[in-house]
Every structure is written in structure tokens, then in C-alpha cells.
Short mmCIF file of C-alpha atoms and ligand atoms in Angstrom, two decimals:
data_model
loop_
_atom_site.label_atom_id
_atom_site.label_comp_id
_atom_site.label_asym_id
_atom_site.label_seq_id
_atom_site.Cartn_x
_atom_site.Cartn_y
_atom_site.Cartn_z
CA MET A 1 0.00 0.00 0.00
CA ILE A 2 1.37 3.42 -0.93
CA LEU A 3 0.29 5.55 2.02
CA THR A 4 0.53 8.83 0.10
CA ASP A 5 -1.98 7.56 -2.47
CA LEU A 6 -4.78 7.20 0.08
CA THR A 7 -7.59 9.69 0.27
CA LEU A 8 -7.99 11.44 3.58
CA ALA A 9 -11.08 9.32 4.35
CA GLN A 10 -9.19 6.10 3.53
CA ALA A 11 -6.20 7.16 5.62
CA ARG A 12 -8.52 7.84 8.55
CA GLU A 13 -10.06 4.37 8.16
CA GLY A 14 -6.59 2.85 8.10
CA LEU A 15 -5.54 4.69 11.25
CA ARG A 16 -8.74 3.75 13.06
CA ALA A 17 -8.29 0.09 12.08
CA LYS A 18 -4.61 0.37 13.15
CA LYS A 19 -3.43 -0.84 9.73
CA PHE A 20 -0.57 1.66 9.98
CA SER A 21 0.52 4.31 12.45
CA ALA A 22 0.18 8.07 12.19
CA ARG A 23 3.97 8.19 12.37
CA ALA A 24 4.30 5.94 9.30
CA LEU A 25 1.72 8.05 7.44
CA THR A 26 3.52 11.27 8.33
CA GLU A 27 6.94 9.84 7.48
CA ALA A 28 5.65 8.77 4.06
CA HIS A 29 4.50 12.32 3.35
CA LEU A 30 7.71 13.89 4.66
CA ALA A 31 9.71 11.57 2.39
CA ALA A 32 7.53 12.58 -0.56
CA ILE A 33 8.11 16.25 0.26
CA GLU A 34 11.85 15.69 0.49
CA LYS A 35 11.83 14.05 -2.89
CA LEU A 36 9.57 16.39 -4.86
CA ASN A 37 9.56 19.75 -3.12
CA PRO A 38 12.98 20.81 -4.50
CA ARG A 39 11.36 20.56 -7.94
CA LEU A 40 7.81 21.77 -7.20
CA HIS A 41 8.49 24.49 -4.56
CA ALA A 42 5.07 23.73 -3.13
CA PHE A 43 6.25 24.35 0.45
CA ILE A 44 8.04 27.46 1.69
CA THR A 45 8.63 25.91 5.11
CA VAL A 46 8.57 22.23 6.05
CA THR A 47 8.17 21.37 9.75
CA PRO A 48 9.22 17.72 10.16
CA GLU A 49 9.87 17.86 13.93
CA LEU A 50 6.49 19.40 14.61
CA ALA A 51 4.77 16.95 12.26
CA LEU A 52 6.39 13.89 13.86
CA ALA A 53 5.59 15.11 17.37
CA GLN A 54 1.94 15.59 16.33
CA ALA A 55 1.95 12.14 14.69
CA ASP A 56 3.25 10.52 17.86
CA ALA A 57 0.57 12.30 19.88
CA ALA A 58 -1.98 11.01 17.37
CA ASP A 59 -0.77 7.44 17.80
CA ARG A 60 -1.16 7.82 21.56
CA ALA A 61 -4.68 9.19 21.05
CA TYR A 62 -5.65 6.18 18.91
CA ALA A 63 -4.16 3.83 21.48
CA GLU A 64 -6.22 5.50 24.20
CA GLY A 65 -9.39 5.64 22.07
CA GLU A 66 -9.42 9.44 22.10
CA ALA A 67 -8.98 10.28 18.44
CA GLY A 68 -10.74 13.29 16.90
CA SER A 69 -12.06 13.75 13.37
CA LEU A 70 -8.61 14.43 11.86
CA THR A 71 -6.27 12.72 14.28
CA GLY A 72 -3.00 11.77 12.59
CA LEU A 73 -3.91 13.09 9.12
CA PRO A 74 -1.03 15.06 7.51
CA LEU A 75 -2.07 18.42 6.04
CA ALA A 76 -0.35 21.35 4.37
CA ILE A 77 -1.15 24.90 5.49
CA LYS A 78 -1.15 27.84 3.10
CA ASP A 79 1.49 30.29 4.30
CA LEU A 80 -1.15 32.96 4.80
CA PHE A 81 -2.44 31.38 8.03
CA CYS A 82 -0.60 32.52 11.14
CA THR A 83 0.82 29.50 12.93
CA GLU A 84 2.16 29.98 16.42
CA GLY A 85 5.92 29.57 16.52
CA VAL A 86 6.18 28.71 12.82
CA ARG A 87 7.42 31.28 10.29
CA THR A 88 4.57 32.82 8.28
CA THR A 89 5.53 34.77 5.17
CA ALA A 90 2.52 35.41 2.90
CA ALA A 91 5.22 34.70 0.27
CA SER A 92 6.43 38.27 0.76
CA HIS A 93 9.81 39.69 1.69
CA ILE A 94 8.13 42.34 3.79
CA LEU A 95 7.25 39.89 6.53
CA GLY A 96 10.87 38.82 6.71
CA ASN A 97 11.09 35.92 9.10
CA PHE A 98 7.90 36.79 10.97
CA ILE A 99 7.05 34.15 13.56
CA PRO A 100 3.49 34.68 14.77
CA PRO A 101 2.92 34.59 18.52
CA TYR A 102 -0.59 33.22 17.95
CA GLU A 103 -2.53 30.68 15.88
CA SER A 104 -5.25 31.43 13.33
CA THR A 105 -8.67 30.12 14.33
CA VAL A 106 -8.90 27.76 11.34
CA THR A 107 -5.52 26.14 12.01
CA ALA A 108 -6.29 26.00 15.73
CA LYS A 109 -9.48 24.09 14.92
CA LEU A 110 -7.57 21.70 12.67
CA LYS A 111 -5.04 21.11 15.44
CA ASP A 112 -7.83 20.53 17.94
CA ALA A 113 -9.26 17.92 15.56
CA GLY A 114 -5.88 16.16 15.71
CA ALA A 115 -4.37 17.06 12.31
CA VAL A 116 -0.65 16.84 11.63
CA PHE A 117 0.92 19.95 10.02
CA LEU A 118 3.62 19.16 7.46
CA GLY A 119 4.51 22.76 6.72
CA LYS A 120 3.52 26.01 5.07
CA THR A 121 2.72 26.16 1.36
CA ASN A 122 3.76 28.66 -1.26
CA LEU A 123 1.36 31.21 -2.76
CA ASP A 124 1.25 34.35 -4.82
CA GLU A 125 2.56 37.21 -2.70
CA PHE A 126 -0.22 38.19 -0.25
CA ALA A 127 -2.53 35.87 -2.24
CA MET A 128 -2.60 38.27 -5.20
CA GLY A 129 -2.42 36.32 -8.40
CA SER A 130 -3.49 33.36 -10.49
CA SER A 131 -0.18 31.70 -11.29
CA ASN A 132 2.07 31.58 -8.22
CA MET A 133 4.65 33.48 -10.26
CA THR A 134 4.57 36.41 -7.82
CA SER A 135 5.86 34.53 -4.77
CA ALA A 136 8.98 36.08 -3.30
CA PHE A 137 10.12 32.51 -2.58
CA GLY A 138 10.10 31.33 -6.20
CA ALA A 139 7.37 29.98 -8.44
CA VAL A 140 5.53 26.73 -7.77
CA GLU A 141 5.56 24.18 -10.59
CA ASN A 142 2.39 22.30 -11.48
CA PRO A 143 2.95 18.53 -11.07
CA TRP A 144 0.98 18.02 -14.30
CA LYS A 145 2.63 18.27 -17.72
CA ARG A 146 1.23 18.47 -21.21
CA ARG A 147 1.54 15.09 -22.89
CA GLY A 148 4.98 14.70 -24.43
CA ASP A 149 6.02 18.20 -23.42
CA ASP A 150 8.28 19.10 -20.52
CA THR A 151 7.37 22.82 -20.32
CA PRO A 152 6.86 23.78 -16.65
CA LEU A 153 3.26 24.85 -16.08
CA VAL A 154 1.79 27.07 -13.37
CA PRO A 155 -0.34 25.45 -10.63
CA GLY A 156 -2.71 28.43 -10.66
CA GLY A 157 -2.99 30.81 -7.76
CA SER A 158 -2.96 32.00 -5.27
CA SER A 159 -3.22 28.72 -3.32
CA GLY A 160 -0.94 27.06 -5.89
CA GLY A 161 1.46 25.53 -3.36
CA SER A 162 -1.43 23.86 -1.54
CA ALA A 163 -2.90 22.60 -4.83
CA ALA A 164 0.43 21.27 -6.10
CA ALA A 165 1.18 19.60 -2.75
CA VAL A 166 -2.17 17.80 -2.68
CA ALA A 167 -2.03 16.81 -6.38
CA ALA A 168 1.53 15.47 -6.07
CA ARG A 169 0.56 13.48 -2.94
CA LEU A 170 2.76 15.49 -0.61
CA ALA A 171 -0.23 16.01 1.72
CA LEU A 172 -3.67 14.42 2.14
CA GLY A 173 -5.30 17.82 2.13
CA ALA A 174 -4.49 21.48 2.56
CA THR A 175 -5.92 24.80 3.57
CA GLY A 176 -6.40 27.50 0.99
CA THR A 177 -7.89 30.96 0.95
CA ASP A 178 -10.08 32.36 -1.78
CA THR A 179 -10.66 36.06 -2.39
CA GLY A 180 -11.59 35.88 -6.07
CA GLY A 181 -10.87 32.27 -6.98
CA SER A 182 -7.66 31.32 -5.21
CA ILE A 183 -8.92 27.94 -4.03
CA ARG A 184 -11.00 27.01 -7.07
CA GLN A 185 -8.71 28.04 -9.95
CA PRO A 186 -5.58 26.23 -8.63
CA ALA A 187 -7.76 23.21 -7.78
CA SER A 188 -8.90 23.19 -11.40
CA PHE A 189 -5.33 23.58 -12.75
CA CYS A 190 -3.98 20.78 -10.54
CA GLY A 191 -6.81 18.26 -10.91
CA ILE A 192 -8.00 18.39 -7.30
CA THR A 193 -11.09 19.58 -5.43
CA GLY A 194 -11.42 22.79 -3.44
CA ILE A 195 -14.31 24.67 -1.91
CA LYS A 196 -14.68 28.30 -0.98
CA PRO A 197 -17.40 28.25 1.66
CA THR A 198 -19.95 30.99 2.23
CA TYR A 199 -18.38 34.24 3.43
CA GLY A 200 -18.50 34.04 7.22
CA ARG A 201 -18.48 30.23 7.43
CA CYS A 202 -14.79 30.05 8.41
CA SER A 203 -13.14 32.56 10.71
CA ARG A 204 -10.68 34.99 9.15
CA TYR A 205 -8.93 35.52 12.48
CA GLY A 206 -5.21 35.03 12.01
CA ILE A 207 -5.35 34.84 8.23
CA ILE A 208 -3.18 37.57 6.74
CA ALA A 209 -5.70 39.94 5.19
CA PHE A 210 -5.83 40.73 1.48
CA ALA A 211 -9.40 41.99 0.85
CA SER A 212 -11.39 41.49 4.03
CA SER A 213 -14.89 41.57 2.54
CA LEU A 214 -13.94 38.76 0.15
CA ASP A 215 -11.32 36.58 1.90
CA GLN A 216 -12.52 33.12 2.92
CA ALA A 217 -10.63 30.03 4.03
CA GLY A 218 -11.47 26.63 2.64
CA PRO A 219 -10.14 23.11 2.18
CA MET A 220 -8.38 21.54 -0.81
CA ALA A 221 -8.16 17.76 -1.18
CA ARG A 222 -8.33 14.96 -3.74
CA THR A 223 -12.03 14.13 -3.29
CA VAL A 224 -15.27 15.95 -2.55
CA GLU A 225 -15.77 13.91 0.62
CA ASP A 226 -12.28 14.79 1.86
CA CYS A 227 -13.08 18.49 1.41
CA ALA A 228 -16.34 17.96 3.32
CA ILE A 229 -14.50 16.29 6.22
CA LEU A 230 -11.93 19.09 6.35
CA LEU A 231 -14.49 21.89 6.13
CA GLY A 232 -16.39 20.32 9.01
CA ALA A 233 -13.32 20.84 11.18
CA MET A 234 -12.41 24.32 9.85
CA ALA A 235 -15.83 25.99 9.99
CA GLY A 236 -17.69 27.53 12.89
CA PHE A 237 -18.51 30.76 14.65
CA ASP A 238 -15.61 32.75 16.08
CA PRO A 239 -16.15 35.79 18.30
CA LYS A 240 -12.69 37.01 17.21
CA ASP A 241 -13.94 37.68 13.64
CA SER A 242 -16.80 40.19 13.50
CA THR A 243 -17.96 38.82 10.12
CA SER A 244 -18.00 35.22 11.30
CA ALA A 245 -21.50 33.72 11.04
CA GLU A 246 -23.26 32.33 14.07
CA ARG A 247 -24.39 29.17 12.35
CA ALA A 248 -24.27 25.53 13.34
CA VAL A 249 -21.83 23.45 11.28
CA PRO A 250 -23.77 20.72 9.48
CA ASP A 251 -22.46 17.24 8.70
CA PHE A 252 -20.94 18.12 5.31
CA ALA A 253 -19.65 14.58 4.73
CA ALA A 254 -23.18 13.19 5.10
CA ALA A 255 -24.37 15.73 2.52
CA CYS A 256 -22.03 14.13 -0.05
CA ARG A 257 -24.27 11.06 -0.01
CA ARG A 258 -27.51 12.98 -0.58
CA ASP A 259 -29.68 12.27 -3.57
CA ILE A 260 -29.96 15.08 -6.09
CA LYS A 261 -33.09 13.84 -7.85
CA GLY A 262 -35.43 16.70 -8.56
CA LEU A 263 -32.85 19.39 -7.74
CA ARG A 264 -32.86 22.30 -10.13
CA ILE A 265 -29.45 23.19 -11.51
CA GLY A 266 -29.05 26.61 -13.08
CA VAL A 267 -26.86 27.14 -16.12
CA PRO A 268 -26.07 30.84 -16.51
CA LYS A 269 -26.16 31.85 -20.14
CA GLU A 270 -23.77 34.76 -19.54
CA TYR A 271 -20.97 32.32 -18.65
CA ALA A 272 -20.82 31.13 -22.25
CA VAL A 273 -18.21 33.83 -22.87
CA PRO A 274 -16.92 34.48 -26.37
CA GLY A 275 -13.71 32.62 -27.06
CA MET A 276 -14.36 29.86 -24.53
CA PRO A 277 -12.19 26.92 -25.64
CA ASP A 278 -14.36 24.17 -27.15
CA GLU A 279 -12.96 21.61 -24.71
CA ILE A 280 -14.25 23.67 -21.78
CA ALA A 281 -17.63 24.17 -23.44
CA ALA A 282 -17.77 20.40 -24.02
CA LEU A 283 -16.87 19.65 -20.40
CA TRP A 284 -19.59 22.00 -19.20
CA GLN A 285 -22.06 20.18 -21.48
CA ARG A 286 -20.96 16.81 -20.09
CA GLY A 287 -21.52 18.15 -16.58
CA ARG A 288 -25.09 19.05 -17.51
CA ASP A 289 -25.66 15.61 -19.04
CA TRP A 290 -24.35 13.84 -15.92
CA LEU A 291 -26.61 15.85 -13.63
CA ARG A 292 -29.62 15.26 -15.86
CA ALA A 293 -28.87 11.53 -15.86
CA ALA A 294 -28.72 11.68 -12.06
CA GLY A 295 -32.26 13.03 -11.99
CA ALA A 296 -31.62 16.77 -11.69
CA GLU A 297 -33.49 19.28 -13.78
CA LEU A 298 -31.35 21.69 -15.78
CA VAL A 299 -32.66 25.25 -16.11
CA GLU A 300 -31.22 28.18 -18.01
CA ILE A 301 -30.72 31.18 -15.77
CA SER A 302 -29.52 34.72 -16.33
CA LEU A 303 -26.94 36.59 -14.29
CA PRO A 304 -27.02 39.80 -16.33
CA HIS A 305 -24.31 41.72 -14.45
CA THR A 306 -21.69 38.99 -14.87
CA ARG A 307 -19.76 41.05 -17.38
CA TYR A 308 -19.09 43.73 -14.76
CA ALA A 309 -17.82 41.30 -12.16
CA LEU A 310 -14.12 41.35 -13.05
CA ALA A 311 -13.99 45.14 -13.24
CA THR A 312 -15.83 45.37 -9.93
CA TYR A 313 -13.53 42.86 -8.25
CA TYR A 314 -10.40 44.60 -9.50
CA ILE A 315 -11.57 47.82 -7.83
CA VAL A 316 -12.90 46.39 -4.56
CA ALA A 317 -10.02 43.96 -3.95
CA PRO A 318 -7.20 46.49 -4.54
CA ALA A 319 -9.05 49.12 -2.47
CA GLU A 320 -9.21 46.79 0.51
CA CYS A 321 -5.66 45.58 -0.10
CA SER A 322 -4.28 49.12 -0.07
CA SER A 323 -5.89 49.65 3.30
CA ASN A 324 -4.92 46.25 4.77
CA LEU A 325 -1.31 46.43 3.60
CA ALA A 326 -0.76 49.88 5.09
CA ARG A 327 0.24 48.09 8.30
CA TYR A 328 3.51 46.84 6.78
CA ASP A 329 5.55 49.90 7.61
CA GLY A 330 8.67 48.42 9.16
CA VAL A 331 7.70 49.57 12.65
CA ARG A 332 6.05 46.71 14.50
CA PHE A 333 7.14 43.55 12.73
CA GLY A 334 8.76 42.21 9.62
CA ARG A 335 11.42 43.82 7.49
CA ARG A 336 12.78 47.32 8.07
CA GLU A 337 15.09 49.39 5.86
CA ASP A 338 16.93 52.33 7.37
CA GLY A 339 16.09 55.89 6.33
CA ALA A 340 17.14 59.42 7.25
CA ASP A 341 13.70 60.02 8.79
CA LEU A 342 10.46 58.17 9.43
CA ILE A 343 8.97 58.79 5.98
CA GLU A 344 12.12 57.63 4.21
CA MET A 345 12.19 54.52 6.41
CA TYR A 346 8.59 53.73 5.39
CA GLU A 347 9.30 54.33 1.74
CA ARG A 348 12.44 52.24 1.63
CA THR A 349 10.89 49.42 3.63
CA ARG A 350 7.81 49.20 1.40
CA ALA A 351 9.81 49.65 -1.81
CA ALA A 352 12.14 46.80 -0.89
CA GLY A 353 9.57 44.57 0.80
CA PHE A 354 6.71 44.40 -1.68
CA GLY A 355 6.81 42.81 -5.14
CA ASP A 356 5.53 44.44 -8.34
CA GLU A 357 2.02 42.96 -8.34
CA VAL A 358 1.40 43.96 -4.73
CA LYS A 359 2.66 47.48 -5.44
CA ARG A 360 0.42 47.70 -8.50
CA ARG A 361 -2.62 46.79 -6.43
CA ILE A 362 -1.74 49.17 -3.59
CA MET A 363 -1.47 51.97 -6.14
CA ILE A 364 -4.75 51.09 -7.87
CA GLY A 365 -6.47 50.75 -4.50
CA THR A 366 -5.13 54.05 -3.21
CA TYR A 367 -6.24 55.73 -6.40
CA VAL A 368 -9.81 54.40 -6.39
CA LEU A 369 -10.22 55.39 -2.74
CA SER A 370 -8.76 58.87 -3.13
CA ALA A 371 -10.87 62.02 -2.80
CA GLY A 372 -12.37 62.82 -6.19
CA TYR A 373 -12.23 59.24 -7.47
CA TYR A 374 -13.93 57.44 -4.59
CA ASP A 375 -17.45 58.05 -5.96
CA ALA A 376 -16.52 57.29 -9.54
CA TYR A 377 -14.75 54.01 -8.81
CA TYR A 378 -15.05 52.55 -5.34
CA LEU A 379 -18.61 53.60 -4.56
CA ARG A 380 -19.79 52.61 -8.02
CA ALA A 381 -18.07 49.24 -7.72
CA GLN A 382 -19.85 48.66 -4.41
CA LYS A 383 -23.17 49.39 -6.12
CA VAL A 384 -22.44 46.99 -8.96
CA ARG A 385 -21.42 44.40 -6.37
CA SER A 386 -24.95 44.68 -4.93
CA LEU A 387 -26.41 44.17 -8.40
CA ILE A 388 -24.30 41.03 -8.86
CA LEU A 389 -25.55 39.67 -5.55
CA GLY A 390 -29.08 40.57 -6.67
CA ASP A 391 -28.61 38.54 -9.86
CA PHE A 392 -27.77 35.46 -7.79
CA THR A 393 -30.65 36.04 -5.37
CA ASN A 394 -33.06 36.23 -8.31
CA ALA A 395 -31.57 33.16 -9.97
CA PHE A 396 -31.79 31.12 -6.77
CA ALA A 397 -35.53 31.72 -6.68
CA GLY A 398 -35.66 29.22 -9.53
CA CYS A 399 -32.76 26.85 -8.90
CA ASP A 400 -30.91 25.09 -6.07
CA ALA A 401 -27.35 25.31 -7.38
CA ILE A 402 -25.47 26.65 -10.40
CA LEU A 403 -23.08 24.78 -12.71
CA THR A 404 -20.25 26.55 -14.58
CA PRO A 405 -16.69 25.85 -15.68
CA THR A 406 -14.10 26.90 -13.07
CA ALA A 407 -11.57 28.58 -15.33
CA PRO A 408 -11.40 29.66 -18.96
CA SER A 409 -8.31 27.51 -19.66
CA ALA A 410 -6.22 24.62 -18.41
CA ALA A 411 -2.91 25.34 -16.65
CA PHE A 412 -0.67 27.61 -18.72
CA ALA A 413 3.09 27.76 -18.93
CA GLN A 414 5.26 29.54 -16.37
CA GLY A 415 5.97 33.03 -17.68
CA GLU A 416 2.88 33.11 -19.91
CA LYS A 417 0.36 35.95 -19.39
CA MET A 418 2.93 37.90 -17.38
CA ASP A 419 3.31 40.90 -19.72
CA ASP A 420 -0.20 42.22 -19.38
CA PRO A 421 -1.85 42.10 -15.94
CA VAL A 422 -5.33 42.22 -17.48
CA THR A 423 -4.73 38.92 -19.32
CA MET A 424 -3.87 37.38 -15.96
CA TYR A 425 -6.98 38.88 -14.34
CA LEU A 426 -9.19 37.23 -17.01
CA ASN A 427 -8.48 33.87 -15.36
CA ASP A 428 -10.89 34.88 -12.63
CA VAL A 429 -13.87 35.46 -14.91
CA PHE A 430 -15.89 32.47 -13.62
CA THR A 431 -14.79 32.52 -9.98
CA VAL A 432 -15.05 36.20 -9.07
CA PRO A 433 -18.88 36.59 -9.21
CA ALA A 434 -19.47 34.03 -6.41
CA SER A 435 -16.76 35.79 -4.37
CA LEU A 436 -18.42 39.19 -4.76
CA ALA A 437 -21.73 37.63 -3.73
CA GLY A 438 -20.16 35.71 -0.81
CA LEU A 439 -21.56 32.38 -2.05
CA PRO A 440 -20.17 28.88 -1.50
CA ALA A 441 -18.52 27.44 -4.60
CA ILE A 442 -16.57 24.25 -5.25
CA SER A 443 -14.28 23.22 -8.09
CA LEU A 444 -13.73 19.57 -8.92
CA PRO A 445 -11.83 17.84 -11.71
CA ALA A 446 -14.22 16.52 -14.35
CA GLY A 447 -12.04 15.75 -17.37
CA CYS A 448 -8.84 16.48 -19.26
CA ASP A 449 -8.05 18.56 -22.31
CA ARG A 450 -6.34 17.23 -25.45
CA ALA A 451 -2.92 17.68 -23.87
CA GLY A 452 -3.97 15.57 -20.88
CA LEU A 453 -4.33 18.49 -18.44
CA PRO A 454 -7.17 18.52 -15.88
CA LEU A 455 -10.18 20.80 -16.23
CA GLY A 456 -12.56 21.73 -13.42
CA LEU A 457 -16.27 22.30 -13.10
CA GLN A 458 -17.67 24.73 -10.54
CA VAL A 459 -20.85 24.33 -8.48
CA ILE A 460 -22.14 27.51 -6.79
CA GLY A 461 -24.70 27.32 -3.99
CA LYS A 462 -27.05 29.50 -1.98
CA PRO A 463 -25.61 31.25 1.08
CA PHE A 464 -24.77 28.67 3.79
CA ASP A 465 -26.00 25.82 1.62
CA GLU A 466 -22.66 24.07 1.24
CA GLU A 467 -24.57 20.82 1.72
CA THR A 468 -26.27 21.07 -1.66
CA VAL A 469 -22.96 22.09 -3.22
CA PHE A 470 -21.32 18.96 -1.79
CA ALA A 471 -24.23 16.74 -2.89
CA VAL A 472 -24.12 17.99 -6.48
CA ALA A 473 -20.31 17.90 -6.63
CA ALA A 474 -20.19 14.34 -5.26
CA LYS A 475 -22.61 13.26 -7.97
CA ILE A 476 -20.51 14.87 -10.72
CA GLU A 477 -17.39 13.29 -9.21
CA ALA A 478 -18.99 9.84 -9.29
CA MET A 479 -20.19 10.24 -12.86
CA ALA A 480 -17.00 11.83 -14.20
CA GLY A 481 -14.85 9.06 -12.72
CA PHE A 482 -11.79 11.30 -13.01
CA SER A 483 -8.80 9.07 -12.33
CA ALA A 484 -5.85 10.64 -14.15
CA SER A 485 -2.87 11.47 -11.99
CA PRO A 486 -0.17 14.07 -12.45
CA THR A 487 3.15 13.39 -14.13
CA LEU A 488 5.05 14.18 -10.95
CA HIS A 489 3.74 12.57 -7.82
CA ALA A 490 5.03 10.76 -4.80
CA GLY A 491 4.55 7.31 -6.31
CA SER A 492 6.42 8.05 -9.56
CA SER A 493 10.12 7.59 -10.24
CA ALA A 494 10.51 11.15 -11.60
N1 LIG B 1 -6.58 35.68 -8.89
C1 LIG B 1 -7.31 36.58 -8.05
C2 LIG B 1 -6.47 37.78 -7.73
O1 LIG B 1 -5.42 37.86 -8.23
C3 LIG B 1 -7.80 35.90 -6.84
C4 LIG B 1 -6.80 35.84 -5.75
C5 LIG B 1 -7.38 35.24 -4.52
O2 LIG B 1 -8.48 34.68 -4.54
N2 LIG B 1 -6.67 35.39 -3.42
O3 LIG B 1 -6.85 38.64 -6.98
#
């Protein structure tokens, strides 16, 4: 048995049945990381001592019959979650070697459930990007390759390190964060599953902020059920986050087994964007056919403001980023450059500490919030955001969930789309609307393109109805029977 090939649910079964120890499971993943991380750069920091100590504690818990829902299961944590005593970088030089004195709520919940933390995964700097090319710690490589072609591809972003780690079997699951698609798009590019829950479902406390009204944590794993198990442990009300929702956490894993007969699945006509590659259009059609065969009713819906979503997002997100990132001034923590006076110290610190994409967004955000432009850009974007939410509210009067492609392309090559930021932003065309509306949305692998690269489908749900999202996604997963695995993974000789 190759331990790194197990799903999270299978690994849990194996631990409960004492077929192998948590230590053996953790060691197998650490060995896989040692072998493949030098190539993939999926992890910025690996924490073997911590992981083995947690694994030993897990073995004791199993021996004493005190195991929790995730006891002994090795996970990777996006390096945007503050982890007490473990360096947290946001993939930026400005944080230097910041070691948080506290734990984020989501990672604290995972620890309480017994999870083993293998290390911190790479991302686009401050989670701004769709390719992982903007990390100050070097780009992540996608473990998938085009057939017969060795060109390094991007894993997507910003949770690209988490996606690559899970796809390459370096971890059973991972945390991600999604502001405009950062869980779903890398999941699609790496052939794994990832869900952005409803805004407010998971606490943002201790997650380094990018755009606070959009940021949400969520799980990434190799199956829908594994995501459901992880989300069950991550979610829940937190008094430390004022936007956290006071809602009970349902049994998401049970929802994966729900019947979808009679459910109404909306297909938004505006998502059939001009220039959509025929393979993606065909995958979307197959998704509809599978759901119809499973007894769902397919209905055409209209989300008329979809075409304004990207423009709206790229005003709201930079505006909030410019405000959130003002705290990196070299005074309280992180990197500091010397200057003749305070202002020069600020300027030098921020000039040296931030990368180009982050600077671009701070400048755009500062501009759209400035006196004279606030009404024309920021306020207007907020109004359009309400219209986009209104579109979904209207659509959900006539359907239970919405089916779309996750991304307009398969993984692209490293270095591609880097010359023009707008080309990069177009990646988010299908993921950003659900973010602006705060809705739960999952991406799961449903097929491959002609070059053998994975393609994802997205299921969007009503607010706090992750259960229907999981039910529909599990049905697509069963019907798609996606079984391809990446070129580089822990079991291969590469
Ligand atoms: N790609 C989007 C961006 O660059 C989304 C990032 C995210 O969700 N964190 O902003």
C-alpha cells in the first residue's frame, strides 16, 4: 500500500483500524516532500519535527481511544495562516522571518481535531495572483505536464502551493484561501477539489488579510468527501472575527451522499463567454448531461451583471488591499530598511519589501479610494457588487445550485500571461462573481483537455447551503470518474 496515495477518508479508516501508524503516514508524506519539493516548490517551510511530534501524539490518542475527526492526518497549510511559533511569510519579503505569537482560528481548529501539520505552502505574494509566479520565494511548478512536453506549467494561484502539494501526494489535504478564486482556480489547474465556503463560514482571524470583505478560508483535497471532512473541522462561529457567522456546522460529509433527484441546476447563459475553448464548453455540457442523468433538472438562468464582475472585483479587492497592507511599515514587525527620517524609512521598507504585483494593487487601491475618485470608482463598484448579488438572489428563486466551468483555460506555462496584468486577471472570470456575492462554490476535476491536463467544473450554492454544493459535486465526481494522476507525484520515479 502506498500511504501517500490514500484519500484522507481512507487514511482515517486505516488509522482507526490500526493498519498503519500516524507516524508511518507522516513519514511517508515527509519523504515525498523531500523528494519532490525541490522541484515543485510547493512548500516554503517544512516542519518535520512538529509533524512527527503531532503524529506521535496522534498514535497515543488512537491507542487510548481518544482520536478526533482528523487525528493523525497530515495536512499542508497555506502560508497565509498565522501559525504559532512557525514562520509565516505570505510569500512576501516584507514579513521577513515573521514568527506569529498566535494561531489562526482555522488552524487552531484543525489542530484541535488532531491534524498533523507538514509545513507552510507557497502562494502568490499576499494571495494576489493566479499563477504563483509572484511569490517572493520562487514559483511553484504544477505537477501536471502536457503530454509529451516538458514545459513547466503554473499550478494556478494564489493557493498554488497547496494545490500542487495535494495533487503530487505530498499532503492528504491542505488549507487554501479564496478572495476571487484562489482555491478554485488552482484546484482546477492541478486536478484536485477545493471549496470556498460561504463568506463568514470560516473565521478569518489570524489569516493575513488581502481583501477582508472577500477573503474566505477553505479546504483543498483529492475528493469531494475529503473536502467535506476538512471543512467540518475548519468551519464555525468565532467571536474574534466580526464577520463570522453564528451558524451551526452541518455534517458536510453526510451531505455528499444525498440524492440530487429533482434538484434544479441553473446554467447561466452569460458564462458562455466568447472565445471559450471548445474543450471547456464540451466539459460543461458533459456536466449538464451527468446531472440530468442523475435526476436533476437543468434550467437556463440569467446573471445579467456577470460582465461587470471582473472590473468590480479589480476595484474592490485592490481598495481593501491598499488599506490592509498599510500596516507593513517596518515599525512593528517584519522587514525594516533604514532611512534618514520616518517617511524615508517607510518608503524604503515598502519599496524593498513588496513585489511588483502587490505594489500595483496598492497603487490602484489608493487611487480608487482617493478624494475625487472614490465616488466614480469605489462607490460605483460597491453598487455593482450589490447588483451582482441581486442577480444570484433572483436566480436562486428558480434553482438550487449553479453549474459553470471553473476557469477559462487549463494550466498555462510559467511566464505566460505575465506581460499584461489584465490577461492574468481574465483567469478569474468564472470565480469572481461568487466571491463578490459571498456564495459557497466548489471546483472539482471533471475531465482532461487534449494535452492531458485537468479541467474543473464549478458548483455555486445558496448562502450557507454548502450541503447542496457537496451533494451535487459528489454526484458529478462519481459520474465523471476522473482518475488521471499528475506526471510528478510521490509514487512516480521522476
Ligand atoms: N486571482 C485573483 C487575484 O489575483 C484571486 C486571488 C485570490 O483569490 N486570493 O486577486
